Tab-separated table of C-alpha atoms and ligand atoms in Angstrom:
chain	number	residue	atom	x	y	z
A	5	UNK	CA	-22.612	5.414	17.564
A	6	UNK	CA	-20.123	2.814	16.797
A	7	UNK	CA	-20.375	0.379	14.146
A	8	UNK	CA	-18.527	-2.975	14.063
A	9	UNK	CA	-16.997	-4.296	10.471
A	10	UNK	CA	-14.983	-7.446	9.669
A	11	UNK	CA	-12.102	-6.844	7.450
A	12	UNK	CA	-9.790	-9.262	6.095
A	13	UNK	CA	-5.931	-8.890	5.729
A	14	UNK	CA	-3.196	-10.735	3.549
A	15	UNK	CA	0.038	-10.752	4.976
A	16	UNK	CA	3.400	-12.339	3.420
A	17	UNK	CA	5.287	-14.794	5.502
A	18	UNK	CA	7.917	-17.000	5.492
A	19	UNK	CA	8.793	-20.548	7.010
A	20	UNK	CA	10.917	-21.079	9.803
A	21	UNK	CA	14.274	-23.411	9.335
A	22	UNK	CA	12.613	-26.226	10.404
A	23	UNK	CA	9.524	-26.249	8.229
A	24	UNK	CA	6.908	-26.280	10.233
A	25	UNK	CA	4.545	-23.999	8.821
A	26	UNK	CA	5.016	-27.209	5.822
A	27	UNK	CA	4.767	-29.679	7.655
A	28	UNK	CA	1.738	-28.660	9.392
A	29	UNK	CA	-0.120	-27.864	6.137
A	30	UNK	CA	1.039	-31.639	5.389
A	31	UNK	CA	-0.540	-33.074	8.444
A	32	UNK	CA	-3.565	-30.948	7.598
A	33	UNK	CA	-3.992	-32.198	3.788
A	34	UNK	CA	-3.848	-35.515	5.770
A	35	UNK	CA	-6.243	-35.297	8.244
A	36	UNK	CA	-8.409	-33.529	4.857
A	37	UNK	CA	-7.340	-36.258	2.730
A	38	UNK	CA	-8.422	-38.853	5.440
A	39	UNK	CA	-11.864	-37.627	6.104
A	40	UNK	CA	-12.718	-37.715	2.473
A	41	UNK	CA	-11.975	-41.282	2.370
A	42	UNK	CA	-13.355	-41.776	5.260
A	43	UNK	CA	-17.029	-40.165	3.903
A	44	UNK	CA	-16.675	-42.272	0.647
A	45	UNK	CA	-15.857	-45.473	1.946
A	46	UNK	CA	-19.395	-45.274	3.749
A	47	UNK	CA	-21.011	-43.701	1.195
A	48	UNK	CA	-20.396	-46.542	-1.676
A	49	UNK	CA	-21.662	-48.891	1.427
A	50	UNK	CA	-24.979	-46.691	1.507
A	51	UNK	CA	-24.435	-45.186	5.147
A	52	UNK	CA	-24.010	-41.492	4.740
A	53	UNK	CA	-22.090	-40.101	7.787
A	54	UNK	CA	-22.315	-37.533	10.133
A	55	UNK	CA	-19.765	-34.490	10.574
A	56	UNK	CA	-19.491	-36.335	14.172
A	57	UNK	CA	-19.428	-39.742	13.061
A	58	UNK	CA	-16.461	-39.091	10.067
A	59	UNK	CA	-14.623	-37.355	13.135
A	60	UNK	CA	-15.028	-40.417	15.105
A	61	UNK	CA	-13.322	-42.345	12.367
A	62	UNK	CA	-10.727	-40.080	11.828
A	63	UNK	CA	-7.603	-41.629	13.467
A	64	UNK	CA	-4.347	-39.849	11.750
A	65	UNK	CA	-1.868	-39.157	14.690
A	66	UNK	CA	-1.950	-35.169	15.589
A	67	UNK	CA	1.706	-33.890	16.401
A	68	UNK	CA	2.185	-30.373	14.735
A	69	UNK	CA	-2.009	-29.036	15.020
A	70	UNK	CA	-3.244	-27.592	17.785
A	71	UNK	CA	-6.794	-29.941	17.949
A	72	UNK	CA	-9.096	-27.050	16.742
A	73	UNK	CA	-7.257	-26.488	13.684
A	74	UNK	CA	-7.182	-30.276	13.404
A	75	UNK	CA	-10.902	-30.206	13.504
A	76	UNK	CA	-10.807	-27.405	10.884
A	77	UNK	CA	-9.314	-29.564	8.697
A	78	UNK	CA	-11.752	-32.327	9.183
A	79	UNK	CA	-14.436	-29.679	8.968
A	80	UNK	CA	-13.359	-28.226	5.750
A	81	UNK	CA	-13.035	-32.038	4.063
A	82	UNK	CA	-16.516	-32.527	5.153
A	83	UNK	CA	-18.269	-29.128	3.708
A	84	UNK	CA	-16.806	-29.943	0.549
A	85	UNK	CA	-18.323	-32.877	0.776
A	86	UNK	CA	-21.563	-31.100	1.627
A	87	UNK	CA	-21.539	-28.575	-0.783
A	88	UNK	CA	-20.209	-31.237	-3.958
A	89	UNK	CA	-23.084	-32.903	-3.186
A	90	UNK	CA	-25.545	-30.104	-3.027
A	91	UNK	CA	-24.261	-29.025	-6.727
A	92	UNK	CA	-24.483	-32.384	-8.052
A	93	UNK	CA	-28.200	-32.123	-7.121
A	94	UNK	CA	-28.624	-28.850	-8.838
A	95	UNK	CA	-26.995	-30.445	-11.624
A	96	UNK	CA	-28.684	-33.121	-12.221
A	97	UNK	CA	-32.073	-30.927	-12.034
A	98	UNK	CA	-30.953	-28.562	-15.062
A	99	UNK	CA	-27.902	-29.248	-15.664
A	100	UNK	CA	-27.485	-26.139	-18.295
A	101	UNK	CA	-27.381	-24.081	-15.737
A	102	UNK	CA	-23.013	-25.398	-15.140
A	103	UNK	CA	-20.021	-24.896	-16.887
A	104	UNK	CA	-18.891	-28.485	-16.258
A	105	UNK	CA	-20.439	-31.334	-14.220
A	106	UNK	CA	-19.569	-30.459	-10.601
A	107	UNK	CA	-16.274	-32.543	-9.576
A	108	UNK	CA	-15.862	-34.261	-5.924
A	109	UNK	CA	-13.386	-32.991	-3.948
A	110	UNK	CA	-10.073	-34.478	-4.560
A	111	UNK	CA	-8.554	-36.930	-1.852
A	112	UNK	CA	-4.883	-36.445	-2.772
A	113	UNK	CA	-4.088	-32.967	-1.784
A	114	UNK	CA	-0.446	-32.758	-0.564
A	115	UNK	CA	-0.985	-29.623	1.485
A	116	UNK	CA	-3.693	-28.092	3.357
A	117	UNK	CA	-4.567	-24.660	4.759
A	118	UNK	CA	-3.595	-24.293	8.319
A	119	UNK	CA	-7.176	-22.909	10.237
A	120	UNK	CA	-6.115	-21.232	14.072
A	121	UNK	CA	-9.542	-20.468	15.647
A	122	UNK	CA	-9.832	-17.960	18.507
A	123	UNK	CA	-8.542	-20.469	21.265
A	124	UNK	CA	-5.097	-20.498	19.437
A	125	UNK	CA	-4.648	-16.944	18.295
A	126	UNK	CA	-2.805	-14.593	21.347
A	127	UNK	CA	-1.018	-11.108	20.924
A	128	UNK	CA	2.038	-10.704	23.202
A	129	UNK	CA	4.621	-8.741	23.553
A	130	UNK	CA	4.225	-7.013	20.004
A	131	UNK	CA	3.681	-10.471	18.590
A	132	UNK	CA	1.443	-12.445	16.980
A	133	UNK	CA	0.924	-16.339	18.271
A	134	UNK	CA	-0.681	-19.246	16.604
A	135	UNK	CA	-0.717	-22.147	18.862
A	136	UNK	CA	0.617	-25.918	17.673
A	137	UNK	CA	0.539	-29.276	18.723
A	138	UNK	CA	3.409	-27.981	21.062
A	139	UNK	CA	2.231	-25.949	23.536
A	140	UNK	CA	5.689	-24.507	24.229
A	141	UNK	CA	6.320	-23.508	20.366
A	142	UNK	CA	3.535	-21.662	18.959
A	143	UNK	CA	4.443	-20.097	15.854
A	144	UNK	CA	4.845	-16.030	16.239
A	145	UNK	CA	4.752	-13.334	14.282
A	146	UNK	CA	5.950	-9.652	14.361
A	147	UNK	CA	2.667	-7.664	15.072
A	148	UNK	CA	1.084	-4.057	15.287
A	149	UNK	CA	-0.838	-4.501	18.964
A	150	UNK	CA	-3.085	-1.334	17.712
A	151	UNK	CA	-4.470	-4.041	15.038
A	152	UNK	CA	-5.823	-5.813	18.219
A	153	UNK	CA	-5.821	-9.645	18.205
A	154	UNK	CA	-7.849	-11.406	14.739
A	155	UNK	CA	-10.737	-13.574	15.192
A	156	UNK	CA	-10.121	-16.122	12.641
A	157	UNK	CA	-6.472	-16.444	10.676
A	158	UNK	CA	-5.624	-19.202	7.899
A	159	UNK	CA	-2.557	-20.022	6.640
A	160	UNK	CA	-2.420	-21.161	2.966
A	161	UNK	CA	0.042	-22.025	-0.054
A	162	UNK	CA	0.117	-19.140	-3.084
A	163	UNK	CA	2.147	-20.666	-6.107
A	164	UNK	CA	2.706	-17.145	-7.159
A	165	UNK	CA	3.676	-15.686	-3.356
A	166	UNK	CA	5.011	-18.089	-0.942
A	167	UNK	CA	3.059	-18.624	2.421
A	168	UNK	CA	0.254	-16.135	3.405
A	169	UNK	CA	-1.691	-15.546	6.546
A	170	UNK	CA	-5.043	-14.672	5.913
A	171	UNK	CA	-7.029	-12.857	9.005
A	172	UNK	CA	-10.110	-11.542	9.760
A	173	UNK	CA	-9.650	-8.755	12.060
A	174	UNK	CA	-12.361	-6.928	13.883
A	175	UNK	CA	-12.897	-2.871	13.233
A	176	UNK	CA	-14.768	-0.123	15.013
A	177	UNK	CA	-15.964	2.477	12.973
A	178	UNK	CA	-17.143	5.787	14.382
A	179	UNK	CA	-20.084	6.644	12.801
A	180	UNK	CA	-18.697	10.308	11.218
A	181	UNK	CA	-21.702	11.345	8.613
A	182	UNK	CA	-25.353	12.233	10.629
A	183	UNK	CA	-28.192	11.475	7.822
A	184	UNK	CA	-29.502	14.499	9.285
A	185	UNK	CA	-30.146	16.820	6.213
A	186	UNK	CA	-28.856	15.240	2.430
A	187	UNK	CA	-26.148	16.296	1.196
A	188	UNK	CA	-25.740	15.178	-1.940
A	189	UNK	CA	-22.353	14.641	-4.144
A	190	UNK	CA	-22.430	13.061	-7.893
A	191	UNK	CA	-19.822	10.643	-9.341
A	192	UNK	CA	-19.326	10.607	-13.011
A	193	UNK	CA	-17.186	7.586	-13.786
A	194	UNK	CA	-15.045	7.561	-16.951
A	195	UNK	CA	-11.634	6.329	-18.420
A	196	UNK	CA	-9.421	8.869	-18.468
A	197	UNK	CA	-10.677	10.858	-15.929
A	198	UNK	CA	-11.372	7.671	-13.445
A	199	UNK	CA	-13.849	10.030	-11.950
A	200	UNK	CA	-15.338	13.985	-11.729
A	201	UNK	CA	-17.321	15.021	-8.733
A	202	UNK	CA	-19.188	17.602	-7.957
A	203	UNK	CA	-21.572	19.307	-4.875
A	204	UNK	CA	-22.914	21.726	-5.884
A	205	UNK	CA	-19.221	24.070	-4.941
A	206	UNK	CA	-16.424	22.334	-6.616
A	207	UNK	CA	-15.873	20.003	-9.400
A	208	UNK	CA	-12.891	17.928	-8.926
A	209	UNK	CA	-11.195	15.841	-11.681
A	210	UNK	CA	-10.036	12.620	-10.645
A	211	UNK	CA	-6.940	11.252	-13.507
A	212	UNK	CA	-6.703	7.897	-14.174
A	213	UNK	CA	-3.817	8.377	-16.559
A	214	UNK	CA	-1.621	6.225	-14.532
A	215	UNK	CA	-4.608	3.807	-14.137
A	216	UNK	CA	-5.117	3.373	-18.202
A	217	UNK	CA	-1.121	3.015	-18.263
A	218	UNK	CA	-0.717	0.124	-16.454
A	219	UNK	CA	-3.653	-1.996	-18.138
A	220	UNK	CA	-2.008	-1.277	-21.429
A	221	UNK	CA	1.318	-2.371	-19.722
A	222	UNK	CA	-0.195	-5.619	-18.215
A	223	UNK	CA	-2.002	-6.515	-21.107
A	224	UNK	CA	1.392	-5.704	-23.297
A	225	UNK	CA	2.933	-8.298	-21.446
A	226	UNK	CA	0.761	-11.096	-20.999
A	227	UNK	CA	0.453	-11.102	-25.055
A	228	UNK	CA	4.223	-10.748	-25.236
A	229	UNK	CA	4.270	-14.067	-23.091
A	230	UNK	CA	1.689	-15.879	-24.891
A	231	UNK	CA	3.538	-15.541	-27.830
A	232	UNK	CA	7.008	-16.660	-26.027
A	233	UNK	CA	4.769	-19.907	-24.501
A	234	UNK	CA	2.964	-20.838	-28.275
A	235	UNK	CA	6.406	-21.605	-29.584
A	236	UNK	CA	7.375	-23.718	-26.378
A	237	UNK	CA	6.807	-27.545	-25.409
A	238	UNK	CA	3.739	-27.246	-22.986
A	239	UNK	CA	5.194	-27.513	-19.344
A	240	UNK	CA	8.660	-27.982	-19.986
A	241	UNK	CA	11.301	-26.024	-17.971
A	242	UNK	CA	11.541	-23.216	-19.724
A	243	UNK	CA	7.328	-22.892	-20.471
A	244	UNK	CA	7.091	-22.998	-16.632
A	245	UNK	CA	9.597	-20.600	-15.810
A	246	UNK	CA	8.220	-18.141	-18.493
A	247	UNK	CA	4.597	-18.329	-16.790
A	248	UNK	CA	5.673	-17.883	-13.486
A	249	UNK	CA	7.724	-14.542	-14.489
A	250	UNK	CA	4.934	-13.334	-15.834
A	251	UNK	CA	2.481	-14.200	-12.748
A	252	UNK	CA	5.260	-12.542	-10.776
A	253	UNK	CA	5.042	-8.961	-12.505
A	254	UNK	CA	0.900	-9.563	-13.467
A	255	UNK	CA	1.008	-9.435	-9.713
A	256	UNK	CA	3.280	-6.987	-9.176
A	257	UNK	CA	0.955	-4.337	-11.757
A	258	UNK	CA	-2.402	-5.166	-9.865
A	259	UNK	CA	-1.233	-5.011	-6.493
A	260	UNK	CA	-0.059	-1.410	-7.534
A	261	UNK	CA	-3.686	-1.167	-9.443
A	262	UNK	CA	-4.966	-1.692	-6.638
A	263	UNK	CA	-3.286	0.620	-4.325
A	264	UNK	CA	-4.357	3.731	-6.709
A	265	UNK	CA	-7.795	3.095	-6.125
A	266	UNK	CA	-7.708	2.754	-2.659
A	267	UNK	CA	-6.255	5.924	-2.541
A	268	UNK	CA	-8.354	8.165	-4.970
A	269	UNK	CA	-11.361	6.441	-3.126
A	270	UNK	CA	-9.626	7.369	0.421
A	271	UNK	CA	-9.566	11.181	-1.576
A	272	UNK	CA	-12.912	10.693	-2.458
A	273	UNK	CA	-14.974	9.799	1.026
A	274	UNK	CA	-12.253	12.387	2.779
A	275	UNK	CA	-13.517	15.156	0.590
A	276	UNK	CA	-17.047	14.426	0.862
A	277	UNK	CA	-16.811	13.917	4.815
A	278	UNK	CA	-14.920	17.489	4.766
A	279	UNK	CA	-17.414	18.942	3.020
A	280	UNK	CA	-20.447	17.130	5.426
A	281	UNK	CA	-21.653	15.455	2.300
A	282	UNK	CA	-24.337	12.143	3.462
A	283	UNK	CA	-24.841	10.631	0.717
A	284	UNK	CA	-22.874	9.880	-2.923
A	285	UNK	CA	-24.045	9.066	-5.939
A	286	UNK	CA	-22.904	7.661	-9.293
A	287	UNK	CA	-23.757	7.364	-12.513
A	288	UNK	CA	-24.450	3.933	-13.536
A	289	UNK	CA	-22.450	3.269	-16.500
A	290	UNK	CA	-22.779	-0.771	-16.496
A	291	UNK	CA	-25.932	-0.015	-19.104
A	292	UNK	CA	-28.716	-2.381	-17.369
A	293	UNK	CA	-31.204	-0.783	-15.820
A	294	UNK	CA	-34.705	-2.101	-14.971
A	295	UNK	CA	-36.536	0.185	-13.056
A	296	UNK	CA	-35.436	4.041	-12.886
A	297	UNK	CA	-35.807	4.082	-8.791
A	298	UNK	CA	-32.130	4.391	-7.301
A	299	UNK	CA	-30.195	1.598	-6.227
A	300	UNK	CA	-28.057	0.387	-3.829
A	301	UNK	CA	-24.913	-0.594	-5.165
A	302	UNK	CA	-24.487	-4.779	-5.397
A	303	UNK	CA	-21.052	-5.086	-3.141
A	304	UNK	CA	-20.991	-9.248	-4.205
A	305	UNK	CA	-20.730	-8.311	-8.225
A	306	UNK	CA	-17.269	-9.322	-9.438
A	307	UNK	CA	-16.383	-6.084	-11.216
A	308	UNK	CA	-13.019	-6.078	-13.541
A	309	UNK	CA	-13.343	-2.218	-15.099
A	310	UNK	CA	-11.176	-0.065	-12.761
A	311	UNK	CA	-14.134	2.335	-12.680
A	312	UNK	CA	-16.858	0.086	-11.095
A	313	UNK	CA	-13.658	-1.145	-8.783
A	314	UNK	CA	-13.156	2.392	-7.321
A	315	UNK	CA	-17.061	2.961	-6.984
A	316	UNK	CA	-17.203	-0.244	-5.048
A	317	UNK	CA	-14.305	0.952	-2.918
A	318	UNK	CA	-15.636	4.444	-2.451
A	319	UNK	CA	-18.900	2.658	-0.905
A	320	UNK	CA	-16.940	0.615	1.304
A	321	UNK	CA	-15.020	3.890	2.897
A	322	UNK	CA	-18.332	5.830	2.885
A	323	UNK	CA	-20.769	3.153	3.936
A	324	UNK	CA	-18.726	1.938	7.384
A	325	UNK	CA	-19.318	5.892	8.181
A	326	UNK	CA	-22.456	6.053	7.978
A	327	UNK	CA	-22.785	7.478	4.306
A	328	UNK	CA	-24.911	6.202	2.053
A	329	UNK	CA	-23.740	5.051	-1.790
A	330	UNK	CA	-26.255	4.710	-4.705
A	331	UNK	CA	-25.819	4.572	-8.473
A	332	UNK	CA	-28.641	6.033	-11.192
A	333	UNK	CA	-28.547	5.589	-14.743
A	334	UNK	CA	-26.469	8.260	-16.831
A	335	UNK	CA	-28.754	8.955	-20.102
A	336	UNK	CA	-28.185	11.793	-21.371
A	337	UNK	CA	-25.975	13.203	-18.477
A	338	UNK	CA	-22.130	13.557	-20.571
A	339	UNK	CA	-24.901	15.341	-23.796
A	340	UNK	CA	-27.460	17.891	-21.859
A	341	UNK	CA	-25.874	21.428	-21.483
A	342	UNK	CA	-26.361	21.955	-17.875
A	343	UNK	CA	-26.779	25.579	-18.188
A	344	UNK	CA	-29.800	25.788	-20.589
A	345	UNK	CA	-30.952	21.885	-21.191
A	346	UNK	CA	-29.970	21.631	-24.484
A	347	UNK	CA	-29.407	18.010	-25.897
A	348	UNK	CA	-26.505	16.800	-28.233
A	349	UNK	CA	-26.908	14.565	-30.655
A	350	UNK	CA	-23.312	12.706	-29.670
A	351	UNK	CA	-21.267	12.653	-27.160
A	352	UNK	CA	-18.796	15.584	-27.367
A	353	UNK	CA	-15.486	14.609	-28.896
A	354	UNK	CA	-12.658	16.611	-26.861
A	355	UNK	CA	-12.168	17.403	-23.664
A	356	UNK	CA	-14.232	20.344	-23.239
A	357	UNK	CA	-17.905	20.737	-23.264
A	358	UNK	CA	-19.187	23.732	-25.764
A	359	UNK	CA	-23.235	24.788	-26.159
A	360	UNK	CA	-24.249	25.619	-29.277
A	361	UNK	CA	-26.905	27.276	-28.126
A	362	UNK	CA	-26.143	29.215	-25.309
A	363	UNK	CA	-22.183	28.839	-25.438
A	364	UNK	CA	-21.563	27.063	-22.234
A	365	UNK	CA	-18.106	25.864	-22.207
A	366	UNK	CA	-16.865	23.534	-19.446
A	367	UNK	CA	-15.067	20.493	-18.946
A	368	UNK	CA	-16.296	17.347	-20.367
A	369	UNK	CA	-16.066	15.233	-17.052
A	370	UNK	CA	-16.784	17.986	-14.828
A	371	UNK	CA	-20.779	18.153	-16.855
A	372	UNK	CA	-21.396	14.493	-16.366
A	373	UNK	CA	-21.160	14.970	-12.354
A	374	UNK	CA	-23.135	18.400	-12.253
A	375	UNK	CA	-25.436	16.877	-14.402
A	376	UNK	CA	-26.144	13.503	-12.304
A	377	UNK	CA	-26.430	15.841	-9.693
A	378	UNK	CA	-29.086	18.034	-11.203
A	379	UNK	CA	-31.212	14.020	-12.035
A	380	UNK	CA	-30.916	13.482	-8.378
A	381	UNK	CA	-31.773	16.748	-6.851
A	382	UNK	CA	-34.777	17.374	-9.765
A	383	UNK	CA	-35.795	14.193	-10.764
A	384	UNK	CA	-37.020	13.252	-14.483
A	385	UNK	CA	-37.401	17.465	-14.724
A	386	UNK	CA	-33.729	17.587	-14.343
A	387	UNK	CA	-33.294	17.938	-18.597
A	388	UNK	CA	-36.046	21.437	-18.528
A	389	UNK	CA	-35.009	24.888	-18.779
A	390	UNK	CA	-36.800	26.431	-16.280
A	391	UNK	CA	-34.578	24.973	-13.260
A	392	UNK	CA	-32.684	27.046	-10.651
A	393	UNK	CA	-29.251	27.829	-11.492
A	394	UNK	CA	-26.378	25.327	-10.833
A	395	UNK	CA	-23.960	26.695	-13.047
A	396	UNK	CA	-23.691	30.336	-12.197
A	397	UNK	CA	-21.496	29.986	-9.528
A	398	UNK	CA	-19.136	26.988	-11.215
A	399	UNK	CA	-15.392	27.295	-10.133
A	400	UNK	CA	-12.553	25.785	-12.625
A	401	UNK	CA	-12.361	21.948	-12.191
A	402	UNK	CA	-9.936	21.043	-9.436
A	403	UNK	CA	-7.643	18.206	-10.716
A	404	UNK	CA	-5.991	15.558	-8.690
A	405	UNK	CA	-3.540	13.064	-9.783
A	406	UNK	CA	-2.242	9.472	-7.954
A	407	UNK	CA	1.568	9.935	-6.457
A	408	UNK	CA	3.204	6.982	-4.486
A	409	UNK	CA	4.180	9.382	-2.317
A	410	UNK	CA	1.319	11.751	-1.684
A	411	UNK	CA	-0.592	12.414	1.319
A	412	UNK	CA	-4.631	11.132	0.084
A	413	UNK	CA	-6.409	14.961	1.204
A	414	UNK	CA	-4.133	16.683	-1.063
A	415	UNK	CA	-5.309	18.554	-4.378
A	416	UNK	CA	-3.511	19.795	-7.000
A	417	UNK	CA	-5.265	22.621	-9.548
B	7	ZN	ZN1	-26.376	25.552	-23.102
């Protein structure tokens, strides 16, 4: 079984000695810039046009576009249009529900993103080629043929990069993980430890040292630069230049963010696929929880804490697979023993895990994914003493820490 995905890439580029990756984004802010006048013009007059009838209008000379992504350009102008409108509505029906009264869009932009729909995107020769206005010179890229050829690619202006091509590229999964019999592996989610799992063999400790170190860094140095900009003129010279260092290494600490958690997810799903595991779950530490039935997790949240980032990436690895990612809630899981059941009244302070009552001693991280484990596979009896062992056969935690360098599968104890 084979299971299609859309992904989308960033890549870095730069313009060509002539410009004309600019001065096509100029003749697209124009033909943009155009149809929003265009729409308004009518509009004040009462007569509210047609995506067809603003192209009709639309007369700015095309040179550098090839005509689709000249309509893309028209076509963007005109769903901001759309969509202004239909938020202006909502607005003016309960208007509590915005931030700000919605703005329209604004007529004077200087630069537009570049749109190349499938008629202008071709793969030759180990390059990539995004038709113009000149058929002879379409603008080319250097390009991995494995990648195949993207459906859809923009080109847009980042203050803080430079030129980017954005495409969405087309991916076939093989589906790797039968749903045959459940096999079931728990996520505890934490700080320190980004993550423990366990499955019902091994308990593997996940660092997120390295994780932790860099939000303290970033966070160091955006107050450090807030402090340099309070005592500055608001955009003068030197207020601008300070801002954009510090967008430069901001960047710079999230991109490598970033790359961590791909890779301790990539550990993650490879370890549960090696070990014929169908179906992952995690505590839910975001605190909500309305109903106690499992849930899927919500990919569309906007989630900031690394944790919820890496559980969001681990279901994106797992899911394409055929795996299955859910989340329950985690009362109680970091407190019960899960030898004999018994409760703590906190949380326990270090990092190891001691029963008073039956001396059970284990690490801290390593009990919050055996016992999410035990909720799942028992249910609301998973806190009673008279359950089946899980413990007896526990092996040492198996640690694993993020290295530039390292190969994803590999674990250190
Ligand atoms: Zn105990």
């Amino acid at each position: 079984m084979e299971q299609v995905n859309q992904r989308t890439y960033v890549v870095y580029i730069r313009d060509n000695k002539e410009n004309t990756i600019l001065n096509m984004a100029k003749e697209s802010a124009n033909v943009y810039n155009q149809a929003l006048s265009i729409f308004w013009d009518f509009f004040d007059d009462n007569q509210f046009l047609s995506m067809f009838d603003v192209q009709k209008h639309v007369d700015f000379p095309r040179t550098l576009l090839h005509s689709d992504s000249y309509l893309a350009a028209l076509q963007q102008a005109y769903k901001a249009i759309c969509s202004f409108l239909a938020s202006k509505k909502s607005y003016e029906k309960n208007p509590e529900k915005f931030n700000g009264k919605p703005m329209p869009p604004r007529e004077d932009k200087e630069t537009f993103a570049i749109f190349f729909k499938k008629s202008a995107i071709r793969v030759k020769n180990k390059k990539l080629l995004l038709s113009t206005g000149d058929r002879k010179k379409p603008l080319s890229f250097r390009w991995n043929a494995k990648l195949g050829t993207p459906k859809y690619v923009v080109i847009s202006w980042k203050r803080e990069t430079g030129w980017q091509l954005s495409m969405v590229l087309e991916k076939k999964n093989k589906t790797v993980v039968s749903q045959i019999e459940e096999n079931i592996m728990a996520i505890d989610l934490g700080v320190k430890r980004i993550a423990a799992t366990y499955d019902q063999e091994n308990t593997v400790l996940y660092s997120g040292k390295v994780i932790l170190s860099l939000m303290r860094l970033r966070s160091k140095i955006n107050g450090e630069t807030q402090q340099k900009l309070k005592k500055l003129k608001k955009h003068s010279r030197k207020y601008k230049r300070i801002k954009r260092a510090n967008r430069r290494v901001v960047l710079r600490i999230n991109n490598k963010l970033q790359d961590i958690l791909h890779k301790t997810s990539r550990t993650i799903v490879n370890d549960a696929v090696g070990k014929n595991i169908t179906k992952i779950v995690a505590g839910d530490c975001s605190g909500i929880h309305d109903s106690p039935n499992l849930g899927r997790i919500n990919n569309q949240k906007v989630v900031q804490c690394p944790e919820q980032r890496l559980l969001r990436y681990i279901g994106d690895k797992f899911e394409v697979i055929g795996g299955i990612v859910e989340t329950i809630p985690e009362n109680y899981t970091s407190r019960t023993c899960p030898s004999c059941g018994n409760v703590k009244k906190s949380s326990p302070s270090g990092r190891e895990y001691r029963c008073s009552a039956c001396k059970f001693r284990y690490d801290r991280d390593g009990i919050g994914a055996i016992n999410i484990f035990k909720k799942v596979s028992f249910g609301c009896d998973w806190q009673s003493q008279s359950l089946p062992d899980v413990v007896g056969s526990l092996t040492p935690p198996i640690g694993w820490k993020y290295n530039s360098s390292q190969d994803c599968l590999v674990h250190s104890g």
